Amino acid sequence: MKEMAMEGNEASRRRKAIAWIVGIAMVGLMFDGYDLVVYGTVVSTFLRDPTQIGAVDPALAGLLGSYALAGVLVGALVSGAIGDMVGRRRMMITAYAWFSLGMLLTAFTRETGAFGVCRFFTGLGVGALLGTTAAMVSEYAPPGRKNFYNAITYAGVPLGSLTAAGLAILLLDHIGWRGMFMIGALPFVTLLPLSFFKMPESVAWLVSRGRLDEARAIAAQTGIELPAQHAMHAVEEPGASGYRGLFADFLLPTLLIGLMSGTGLILVYSLNTWLPELMLRAGFNAKGSLSFLLVLNGGAVLGPLIAARFADTIGPRVVVAACFLIGTAAILALTLHLPLALLLCIVAFAGVGTSGTQTLIYGLAANYFPTRVRGAAVAWCAGFGRLGGIGGPLIGGLLIAAGLSIQAILLVLAGLALIGAALAMVIPASRHAN
């Protein structure tokens, strides 16, 4: 009976620790999603009102949208270079403080140059967070459910996007674009102190660095079991860590996952930046066009939670490819003249096949590689992929500025989704996930 009680207490501690880690990580990513969409909710204001930050045309709007993504690229890649050395917890806490400050500074800018600099600064923190979160969650999630727990965590991105779109509909006319960016600074006084007290370091990471005493202490606090091969002795994983080990030992899958992530993020950022403007040009009013963002990101929340169950069973590569194909079909269907209700349903499926697919890609990257290079792998996926994120707003802006029809723009995006499916299918099967 005593042993059963001890096992029950350990299981309770484990559930509580995982709940805190996943909950904090998901809320943190909600603000990444908020940052993703908040610019899309205010870009039409900038295009039509030069008194805000100066004159902005579609090409400049696309460029401004890309500054934050350039920051994400740099922040994610830098976090990958040092995250496997300094730890998951330290990187995540630093990221929360960094991007909160960036959002606050952005709210006080008055010209396009300063706006762009502040968006880049914010992106550095967002990138560091994206480059670390999946690694932390994967190292605490129970075996056989790692993709599912990552899907729950990364559902925070579209939830944050939903929040941004919803708040824009309700509050933009009252608080203006500056108020929208001030909301993005809330983690500084909420999430940051909570994570400091409630988020432990990764046990698996501590073990991989040979810091077994610290790993045992946290394992005792959280109920997380030490890896069996390290239970008695501190033995570091063989092979180099960080980017050196990633590119030396896993070059082909690393390149393919990076290209796939970049393709997915072109779709994510193109649609989240330009969908409201496209819908305005299609004849919908301002609030009606923002509602498409709500539906797009609603699909991105629910779809991956279902798809992740299959990913844990049959493997994430096939599921990612299938979701890209869903995105292809949905974007193609948007070129048709359809009733509004059906159009909204299709937009939801487009959310599954774009932002939802990206959620699964992060889970694939986190679970494909061993602990010694996992942080670098997730950072590479988030960082290199942001080349596509940078290109998304730019491509959308250039296509609109070139006078292409809405149908032609959507055909381009559907072709990119098809390329993403092909890349997913040629990634070699993993023999190293843990």
XYZ file of C-alpha atoms in Angstrom:
434
model
C 0.000 0.000 0.000
C 2.854 2.344 0.868
C 4.476 1.727 -2.540
C 1.157 2.373 -4.288
C 0.741 5.632 -2.385
C 4.272 6.693 -3.329
C 3.619 5.855 -6.981
C 0.363 7.808 -6.822
C 2.120 10.844 -5.359
C 4.816 10.636 -8.019
C 2.216 10.408 -10.784
C 0.394 13.399 -9.294
C 3.606 15.446 -9.203
C 4.352 14.441 -12.784
C 0.904 15.454 -14.033
C 1.124 18.770 -12.198
C 4.602 19.517 -13.569
C 3.607 18.691 -17.142
C 0.434 20.777 -16.800
C 2.424 23.802 -15.637
C 5.070 23.413 -18.341
C 2.583 22.886 -21.173
C 0.278 25.623 -19.857
C 3.006 28.241 -19.529
C 4.513 27.272 -22.875
C 1.139 27.432 -24.615
C 0.334 30.874 -23.196
C 3.788 32.070 -24.233
C 3.124 30.918 -27.780
C -0.265 32.643 -27.684
C 1.665 35.904 -27.645
C 3.722 34.683 -30.598
C 0.428 34.104 -32.403
C -0.791 37.491 -31.259
C 2.358 39.076 -32.675
C 1.832 37.157 -35.933
C -1.647 38.553 -36.545
C -1.690 41.930 -34.802
C 0.189 43.537 -37.684
C -2.292 42.070 -40.161
C -5.167 43.614 -38.189
C -3.694 47.123 -38.374
C -1.981 47.126 -41.782
C -5.111 48.419 -43.504
C -5.047 51.397 -41.113
C -1.466 52.184 -42.125
C -2.302 51.864 -45.828
C -5.169 54.335 -45.546
C -3.980 56.789 -42.850
C -0.511 58.345 -43.293
C -0.845 60.259 -40.001
C -0.118 57.082 -38.011
C 3.502 56.194 -38.908
C 3.837 57.951 -42.269
C 2.838 57.050 -45.821
C 2.656 53.265 -46.365
C 1.968 51.554 -49.705
C 1.459 47.768 -50.186
C 5.142 47.112 -50.963
C 6.313 49.009 -47.849
C 3.621 47.329 -45.763
C 4.979 43.951 -46.825
C 8.499 45.064 -45.929
C 7.405 46.289 -42.491
C 5.653 42.981 -41.913
C 8.898 41.165 -42.672
C 11.054 43.046 -40.155
C 9.626 41.105 -37.222
C 10.170 37.863 -39.105
C 13.796 38.760 -39.793
C 14.153 39.208 -36.040
C 12.517 35.829 -35.450
C 15.002 34.225 -37.836
C 17.988 35.720 -36.017
C 16.553 35.046 -32.564
C 15.728 31.426 -33.335
C 19.117 30.671 -34.883
C 20.969 32.333 -32.006
C 18.901 30.398 -29.472
C 19.836 27.207 -31.289
C 23.525 28.086 -31.027
C 23.374 28.589 -27.257
C 20.140 26.906 -26.113
C 21.625 23.398 -26.009
C 24.414 24.814 -23.811
C 22.598 27.160 -21.391
C 19.337 25.236 -21.044
C 15.692 25.447 -22.046
C 14.372 27.333 -19.006
C 16.824 30.228 -19.183
C 16.171 30.760 -22.879
C 12.400 30.761 -22.462
C 12.377 33.225 -19.540
C 14.704 35.581 -21.414
C 12.474 35.367 -24.496
C 9.326 36.310 -22.539
C 10.969 39.457 -21.197
C 12.503 40.396 -24.545
C 9.449 40.234 -26.788
C 7.211 41.907 -24.177
C 9.524 44.904 -24.099
C 9.594 44.945 -27.905
C 5.815 45.081 -28.175
C 5.666 47.947 -25.690
C 8.300 49.962 -27.552
C 6.495 49.384 -30.853
C 3.346 50.981 -29.467
C 5.169 54.306 -29.029
C 6.748 54.582 -32.495
C 5.693 57.415 -34.800
C 7.456 56.747 -38.108
C 8.071 53.744 -40.310
C 11.799 53.393 -39.580
C 11.343 53.170 -35.812
C 8.362 50.866 -36.279
C 10.479 48.487 -38.351
C 13.366 48.516 -35.841
C 11.026 47.740 -32.948
C 9.369 44.950 -34.898
C 12.807 43.413 -35.543
C 13.659 43.731 -31.831
C 10.400 42.006 -30.878
C 11.097 39.239 -33.366
C 14.389 38.392 -31.651
C 12.506 37.382 -28.497
C 9.774 35.549 -30.383
C 12.412 33.588 -32.301
C 14.245 32.552 -29.152
C 10.953 31.296 -27.717
C 10.016 29.347 -30.836
C 13.494 27.863 -30.974
C 13.215 26.421 -27.467
C 9.598 25.631 -26.564
C 9.128 22.410 -28.542
C 12.360 20.977 -27.135
C 11.239 21.658 -23.556
C 7.770 20.168 -24.065
C 9.068 17.074 -25.873
C 11.479 16.372 -23.038
C 8.666 16.410 -20.461
C 5.853 14.814 -22.499
C 5.189 11.107 -21.837
C 6.309 8.559 -24.473
C 3.809 7.962 -27.238
C 2.145 11.344 -26.723
C 4.907 13.771 -27.610
C 3.311 14.978 -30.851
C -0.009 15.428 -29.060
C 1.484 17.506 -26.245
C 3.389 19.611 -28.752
C 0.147 20.118 -30.672
C -1.547 21.326 -27.484
C 1.348 23.678 -26.794
C 1.591 25.054 -30.316
C -2.165 25.499 -30.438
C -1.205 28.619 -28.514
C -0.011 30.219 -31.766
C -3.390 30.141 -33.556
C -5.182 30.826 -30.256
C -3.122 33.990 -29.974
C -3.944 34.799 -33.571
C -7.630 34.304 -32.809
C -7.242 36.600 -29.817
C -5.615 39.299 -31.941
C -8.334 39.111 -34.585
C -11.118 39.060 -32.000
C -9.696 41.963 -30.020
C -9.218 43.936 -33.226
C -12.894 43.480 -34.088
C -13.950 44.534 -30.583
C -11.350 47.125 -29.591
C -9.405 48.479 -32.564
C -11.833 51.356 -33.115
C -11.556 52.283 -29.430
C -7.889 51.760 -28.481
C -6.248 52.134 -31.890
C -3.276 50.222 -33.200
C -1.078 51.423 -30.329
C -3.395 49.855 -27.776
C -3.287 46.593 -29.721
C 0.493 46.468 -29.398
C 0.381 47.402 -25.704
C -1.720 44.299 -25.073
C 1.197 42.276 -26.467
C 3.398 43.519 -23.606
C 1.277 41.856 -20.887
C 3.597 38.810 -20.457
C 6.118 41.104 -18.790
C 3.894 41.373 -15.693
C 2.099 38.006 -15.930
C 3.865 35.187 -17.738
C 7.425 36.203 -16.868
C 7.088 35.957 -13.055
C 4.924 32.830 -13.361
C 7.517 31.019 -15.474
C 10.305 32.039 -13.094
C 8.643 30.199 -10.202
C 6.785 27.378 -11.962
C 8.907 26.231 -14.921
C 11.721 23.760 -14.071
C 14.721 23.002 -16.232
C 14.501 19.991 -18.557
C 15.597 16.795 -16.796
C 16.641 15.212 -20.091
C 18.767 18.250 -20.966
C 20.522 18.194 -17.585
C 21.284 14.501 -18.006
C 22.584 15.036 -21.558
C 25.023 17.628 -20.149
C 26.225 15.264 -17.411
C 24.589 17.324 -14.622
C 23.047 14.318 -12.924
C 22.723 15.722 -9.382
C 20.586 18.620 -10.626
C 18.596 16.234 -12.824
C 17.851 13.966 -9.859
C 16.718 16.907 -7.739
C 14.292 18.168 -10.380
C 13.127 14.625 -11.140
C 12.265 14.195 -7.456
C 10.339 17.486 -7.432
C 8.416 16.816 -10.641
C 7.977 13.037 -10.597
C 9.757 12.773 -13.953
C 11.848 9.632 -14.339
C 15.505 9.858 -15.277
C 16.402 8.117 -18.545
C 17.181 4.515 -17.600
C 20.677 4.527 -19.074
C 21.616 7.517 -16.888
C 19.914 6.467 -13.658
C 23.157 5.660 -11.816
C 25.936 7.380 -13.707
C 26.380 10.746 -15.394
C 27.155 9.937 -19.009
C 26.833 12.594 -21.684
C 25.268 11.613 -24.994
C 27.868 10.630 -27.600
C 28.440 13.086 -30.429
C 28.589 16.845 -30.697
C 25.727 19.033 -29.479
C 24.083 22.081 -31.023
C 24.452 22.981 -34.688
C 27.761 21.148 -34.993
C 26.167 17.812 -34.142
C 22.997 18.601 -36.079
C 24.712 19.255 -39.392
C 27.479 16.680 -38.937
C 25.157 13.776 -38.118
C 21.760 14.706 -39.632
C 22.485 16.879 -42.663
C 19.802 15.665 -45.113
C 16.791 15.631 -42.762
C 17.919 18.946 -41.285
C 17.926 20.615 -44.708
C 14.602 19.053 -45.727
C 12.864 20.028 -42.472
C 14.188 23.571 -42.808
C 12.890 23.869 -46.384
C 9.536 22.379 -45.384
C 9.225 24.811 -42.479
C 10.099 27.716 -44.769
C 7.454 26.670 -47.265
C 4.848 26.356 -44.539
C 5.658 29.755 -43.094
C 5.350 31.473 -46.462
C 1.750 30.265 -46.422
C 1.160 31.163 -42.759
C 2.450 34.716 -43.004
C 1.049 35.442 -46.449
C -2.458 34.552 -45.343
C -2.301 36.090 -41.869
C -0.864 39.354 -43.184
C -2.858 39.785 -46.384
C -6.112 37.820 -46.015
C -7.988 40.800 -44.470
C -6.811 43.087 -47.278
C -7.710 40.507 -49.957
C -11.167 40.136 -48.476
C -11.584 43.930 -48.391
C -10.767 43.970 -52.093
C -13.227 41.125 -52.637
C -16.027 43.346 -51.301
C -16.238 42.541 -47.578
C -16.231 45.347 -45.002
C -13.398 45.822 -42.492
C -14.903 43.740 -39.668
C -16.064 41.094 -42.115
C -12.562 40.749 -43.549
C -11.098 40.364 -40.040
C -13.579 37.553 -39.359
C -11.762 35.479 -41.965
C -8.684 35.617 -39.712
C -10.789 34.264 -36.851
C -11.974 31.325 -38.934
C -8.520 30.691 -40.440
C -6.904 30.431 -37.020
C -9.851 28.562 -35.519
C -9.137 25.762 -37.982
C -5.468 25.961 -37.044
C -6.320 25.371 -33.368
C -8.577 22.336 -33.738
C -7.072 20.553 -36.744
C -3.621 19.764 -35.301
C -5.066 18.369 -32.055
C -6.800 15.688 -34.113
C -3.918 15.213 -36.546
C -1.363 14.860 -33.726
C -3.133 11.716 -32.495
C -2.423 10.131 -35.866
C 1.134 11.516 -35.843
C 1.868 9.675 -32.580
C 0.494 6.467 -34.112
C 1.644 6.385 -37.753
C 4.395 8.990 -37.644
C 4.373 12.750 -38.235
C 5.814 12.837 -41.774
C 2.747 11.295 -43.438
C 0.375 13.419 -41.350
C 2.255 16.643 -42.180
C 2.103 15.772 -45.898
C -1.637 15.066 -45.659
C -2.263 18.400 -43.932
C -0.311 20.254 -46.627
C -2.560 18.580 -49.212
C -5.638 19.719 -47.277
C -4.223 23.239 -47.437
C -3.648 22.912 -51.185
C -7.236 21.864 -51.828
C -8.687 24.542 -49.531
C -6.684 27.399 -51.062
C -7.680 26.254 -54.553
C -11.324 26.210 -53.464
C -11.031 29.839 -52.341
C -10.622 30.826 -55.991
C -14.240 29.769 -56.644
C -17.267 32.016 -56.218
C -18.993 30.312 -53.305
C -21.658 31.223 -50.713
C -20.268 32.904 -47.611
C -20.992 29.983 -45.253
C -19.156 27.515 -47.485
C -16.338 29.997 -48.000
C -15.819 30.267 -44.249
C -15.702 26.465 -43.915
C -13.026 26.329 -46.596
C -11.025 29.057 -44.844
C -11.069 26.888 -41.701
C -9.580 23.987 -43.688
C -6.998 26.401 -45.091
C -6.071 27.130 -41.460
C -5.588 23.400 -40.829
C -3.352 23.146 -43.895
C -1.199 26.205 -43.135
C -0.845 27.354 -39.507
C -2.064 23.969 -38.294
C 0.509 22.147 -40.391
C 3.259 24.349 -38.990
C 2.284 23.206 -35.493
C 2.903 19.609 -36.544
C 6.217 20.530 -38.186
C 7.581 21.849 -34.880
C 6.545 18.602 -33.202
C 8.225 16.595 -35.956
C 11.485 18.545 -35.521
C 11.419 18.187 -31.731
C 10.857 14.431 -31.764
C 12.985 13.492 -34.780
C 16.371 14.252 -33.175
C 18.135 13.173 -29.934
C 18.412 15.445 -26.903
C 21.962 16.639 -27.630
C 20.844 18.431 -30.817
C 17.114 18.859 -30.183
C 17.276 22.527 -29.225
C 19.367 23.312 -32.298
C 16.973 21.309 -34.505
C 13.886 23.157 -33.289
C 15.723 26.472 -33.546
C 16.794 25.622 -37.107
C 13.208 24.690 -37.993
C 11.915 27.970 -36.544
C 14.840 30.120 -37.679
C 15.566 28.930 -41.200
C 11.839 28.539 -41.712
C 11.470 32.237 -41.010
C 13.085 32.918 -44.357
C 9.718 31.780 -45.648
C 8.009 33.893 -43.017
C 9.955 36.940 -44.179
C 9.019 36.151 -47.764
C 5.320 35.694 -46.998
C 4.359 39.346 -46.386
C 6.791 40.475 -49.096
C 5.406 38.080 -51.690
C 1.832 39.025 -50.838
C 2.617 42.727 -51.009
C 4.470 42.417 -54.319
C 1.738 40.293 -55.915
C -0.928 42.804 -54.877
C 1.220 45.751 -55.994
C 1.724 44.015 -59.364
C -2.049 44.050 -59.884
C -2.592 40.278 -59.858
C -6.105 39.055 -59.224
C -7.088 37.410 -55.956
C -7.460 34.118 -57.834
C -3.934 34.304 -59.247
C -2.443 35.033 -55.826
C -4.263 32.047 -54.305
C -3.026 29.755 -57.087
C 0.547 30.684 -56.222
C -0.069 29.826 -52.558
C -1.723 26.499 -53.441
C 1.363 25.532 -55.442
C 3.559 26.231 -52.425
C 1.383 23.996 -50.235
C 1.861 21.174 -52.737
C 5.642 21.628 -52.556
C 5.419 21.374 -48.757
C 3.650 18.003 -49.035
C 6.363 16.684 -51.344
C 9.144 17.780 -48.965
C 7.459 16.050 -46.022
C 7.336 12.743 -47.849
C 11.036 12.633 -48.747
C 12.342 13.178 -45.186
C 14.086 9.930 -44.099
C 12.519 7.938 -41.286
C 13.988 8.825 -37.867
C 15.971 6.293 -35.850
C 16.949 8.697 -33.113
C 13.740 10.135 -31.613
C 13.484 9.842 -27.872
